[in-house]
Amino acid sequence: MESRGSDPARPLSYEGVWRFTAPAVGISVPRARHAVRDLLKRQRVPVRDDVVQGVLLIVSELVTNAVQHAALLSPELAVEIAVGAEWIRVSVEDDHPYRPGPLEPGTDQTRTGGRGLLLVREITREAGGSCDAEHTAGGGKIVWALLPFTSPFGGLPARGSVTSPRRAP
């Protein structure tokens, strides 16, 4: 991992916040996933492949939820990727006010959908990260997930050791 050297205030070359918008339609799901993958590669974010795969699955699930459940009130969605010294935060924002919650394991096994947020929660939990949904000032919502670059499975940061970064203005 790149060192900050003698200037702890100087951001690392891969740190930053990137935001893009997309129409709330199905084709935006793979486009968002590819855009995030390309961003992480272009910025040379020093993250393990299993974490990248988790981030990309989370992007797919969150964008899919916005397309399927918010498009009527929110024809456009925003994807934001924030990269810190040791974490990645992905969020999807839409203008629909409903804050979804994941189905709990074992609920109505005949349903074909509704498990995306459960999957997001499990990926972030297993990676030692966190996820949540928040209301926006405009009445919509942001659903986000934060993952550390490393996983507790490798004897690295334990769950709860990573805190959510502040949102960029």
XYZ file of C-alpha atoms in Angstrom:
169
model
C 0.000 0.000 0.000
C 1.220 3.503 -0.812
C 2.549 5.504 2.129
C 1.568 9.060 2.941
C 5.164 9.828 3.895
C 5.751 12.887 6.038
C 2.551 14.671 4.980
C -0.462 12.827 6.459
C -2.833 15.451 5.013
C -1.729 14.722 1.437
C -4.190 12.295 -0.175
C -2.875 9.143 -1.786
C -2.913 9.087 -5.584
C -5.956 6.800 -5.701
C -8.061 8.651 -3.098
C -11.054 10.681 -4.202
C -14.766 10.809 -4.862
C -16.281 10.088 -8.264
C -19.952 10.504 -9.103
C -21.895 9.803 -12.252
C -25.557 9.744 -13.170
C -27.466 7.272 -15.279
C -31.036 6.784 -16.410
C -33.045 4.429 -14.187
C -33.240 1.710 -16.857
C -31.935 -1.842 -16.997
C -28.915 -1.163 -19.208
C -27.555 1.134 -16.498
C -26.805 -1.880 -14.271
C -23.945 -3.386 -16.340
C -22.781 0.082 -17.405
C -22.461 1.183 -13.768
C -20.634 -2.011 -12.844
C -18.184 -1.593 -15.757
C -17.656 2.096 -14.956
C -16.783 1.291 -11.341
C -14.469 -1.568 -12.348
C -12.696 0.693 -14.850
C -12.415 3.517 -12.299
C -10.786 1.289 -9.681
C -8.353 -0.028 -12.286
C -7.566 3.411 -13.757
C -6.924 4.900 -10.291
C -4.787 1.881 -9.358
C -6.663 1.372 -6.122
C -4.626 -1.207 -4.152
C -7.520 -3.496 -3.359
C -7.723 -7.275 -3.471
C -9.693 -8.886 -6.279
C -12.244 -10.444 -3.896
C -13.048 -6.976 -2.526
C -13.402 -5.586 -6.068
C -15.786 -8.435 -6.908
C -17.808 -7.642 -3.777
C -17.949 -3.945 -4.697
C -19.098 -4.775 -8.233
C -21.822 -7.102 -6.953
C -22.985 -4.375 -4.560
C -23.073 -1.832 -7.402
C -25.190 -4.254 -9.450
C -27.621 -4.873 -6.603
C -28.022 -1.220 -5.607
C -28.478 0.038 -9.169
C -30.908 -2.811 -9.897
C -32.962 -1.819 -6.832
C -33.096 1.808 -7.964
C -34.129 0.759 -11.478
C -36.779 -1.684 -10.295
C -38.244 0.228 -7.370
C -37.556 3.944 -7.799
C -37.678 4.650 -11.542
C -41.279 5.862 -11.502
C -40.421 8.757 -9.169
C -36.736 8.950 -10.061
C -35.965 8.623 -13.776
C -32.273 9.226 -13.012
C -29.986 7.748 -10.373
C -26.524 8.681 -9.170
C -23.668 6.333 -8.375
C -20.872 7.601 -6.158
C -17.584 5.888 -5.433
C -15.467 7.276 -2.605
C -12.023 5.804 -2.047
C -10.062 6.501 1.107
C -6.674 5.315 2.255
C -8.024 1.874 3.217
C -11.713 1.684 2.198
C -14.156 1.966 -0.698
C -17.653 3.364 -0.278
C -20.217 2.844 -3.007
C -23.582 4.576 -2.886
C -26.591 4.849 -5.132
C -28.920 7.809 -4.813
C -32.408 8.230 -6.208
C -35.339 10.580 -5.655
C -37.766 7.975 -4.306
C -38.466 8.510 -0.581
C -38.942 4.845 0.401
C -36.013 3.383 2.339
C -35.886 -0.325 1.580
C -34.932 -3.002 4.033
C -33.564 -6.441 3.260
C -35.647 -9.560 3.588
C -34.559 -11.666 6.494
C -33.271 -15.152 5.772
C -36.093 -17.686 5.698
C -38.860 -15.254 4.725
C -41.195 -16.355 1.942
C -38.850 -18.659 0.064
C -41.239 -18.649 -2.918
C -40.387 -15.021 -3.746
C -38.001 -14.636 -6.640
C -36.723 -11.196 -5.657
C -36.108 -9.096 -2.592
C -32.826 -10.596 -1.506
C -30.467 -8.025 -3.029
C -30.113 -5.914 0.100
C -29.688 -9.057 2.188
C -26.826 -9.991 -0.131
C -25.335 -6.478 0.157
C -25.564 -6.647 3.951
C -23.886 -10.069 4.057
C -21.059 -9.061 1.694
C -20.284 -5.958 3.738
C -20.545 -7.821 7.052
C -18.218 -10.603 5.902
C -15.713 -8.055 4.583
C -15.713 -6.140 7.870
C -17.598 -3.161 6.429
C -20.998 -1.571 6.904
C -24.046 -0.530 4.906
C -27.155 1.569 5.423
C -29.761 3.775 3.778
C -30.248 7.482 4.480
C -32.712 10.145 3.433
C -31.446 13.011 1.307
C -32.276 16.667 1.876
C -34.371 16.550 -1.315
C -36.582 13.737 -0.017
C -34.922 10.827 -1.825
C -32.519 8.278 -0.459
C -28.944 7.079 -0.609
C -28.171 3.420 -0.092
C -24.486 2.851 0.622
C -21.960 0.183 1.485
C -18.434 0.606 2.765
C -15.784 -2.078 2.453
C -12.222 -2.082 3.718
C -9.485 -2.949 1.226
C -8.701 -6.003 3.301
C -10.886 -8.671 4.825
C -10.863 -9.947 8.418
C -10.471 -13.441 6.956
C -6.790 -12.699 6.389
C -6.155 -11.551 9.947
C -6.606 -7.924 8.931
C -8.994 -5.259 10.306
C -11.860 -6.726 12.309
C -15.482 -5.908 11.653
C -16.438 -2.538 13.037
C -12.906 -1.151 12.734
C -13.812 0.863 9.629
C -16.083 3.858 10.019
C -18.158 5.488 7.332
C -16.515 8.470 5.674
C -18.359 11.762 5.493
C -20.249 12.396 2.289
C -18.612 14.685 -0.186
C -20.427 17.994 -0.743
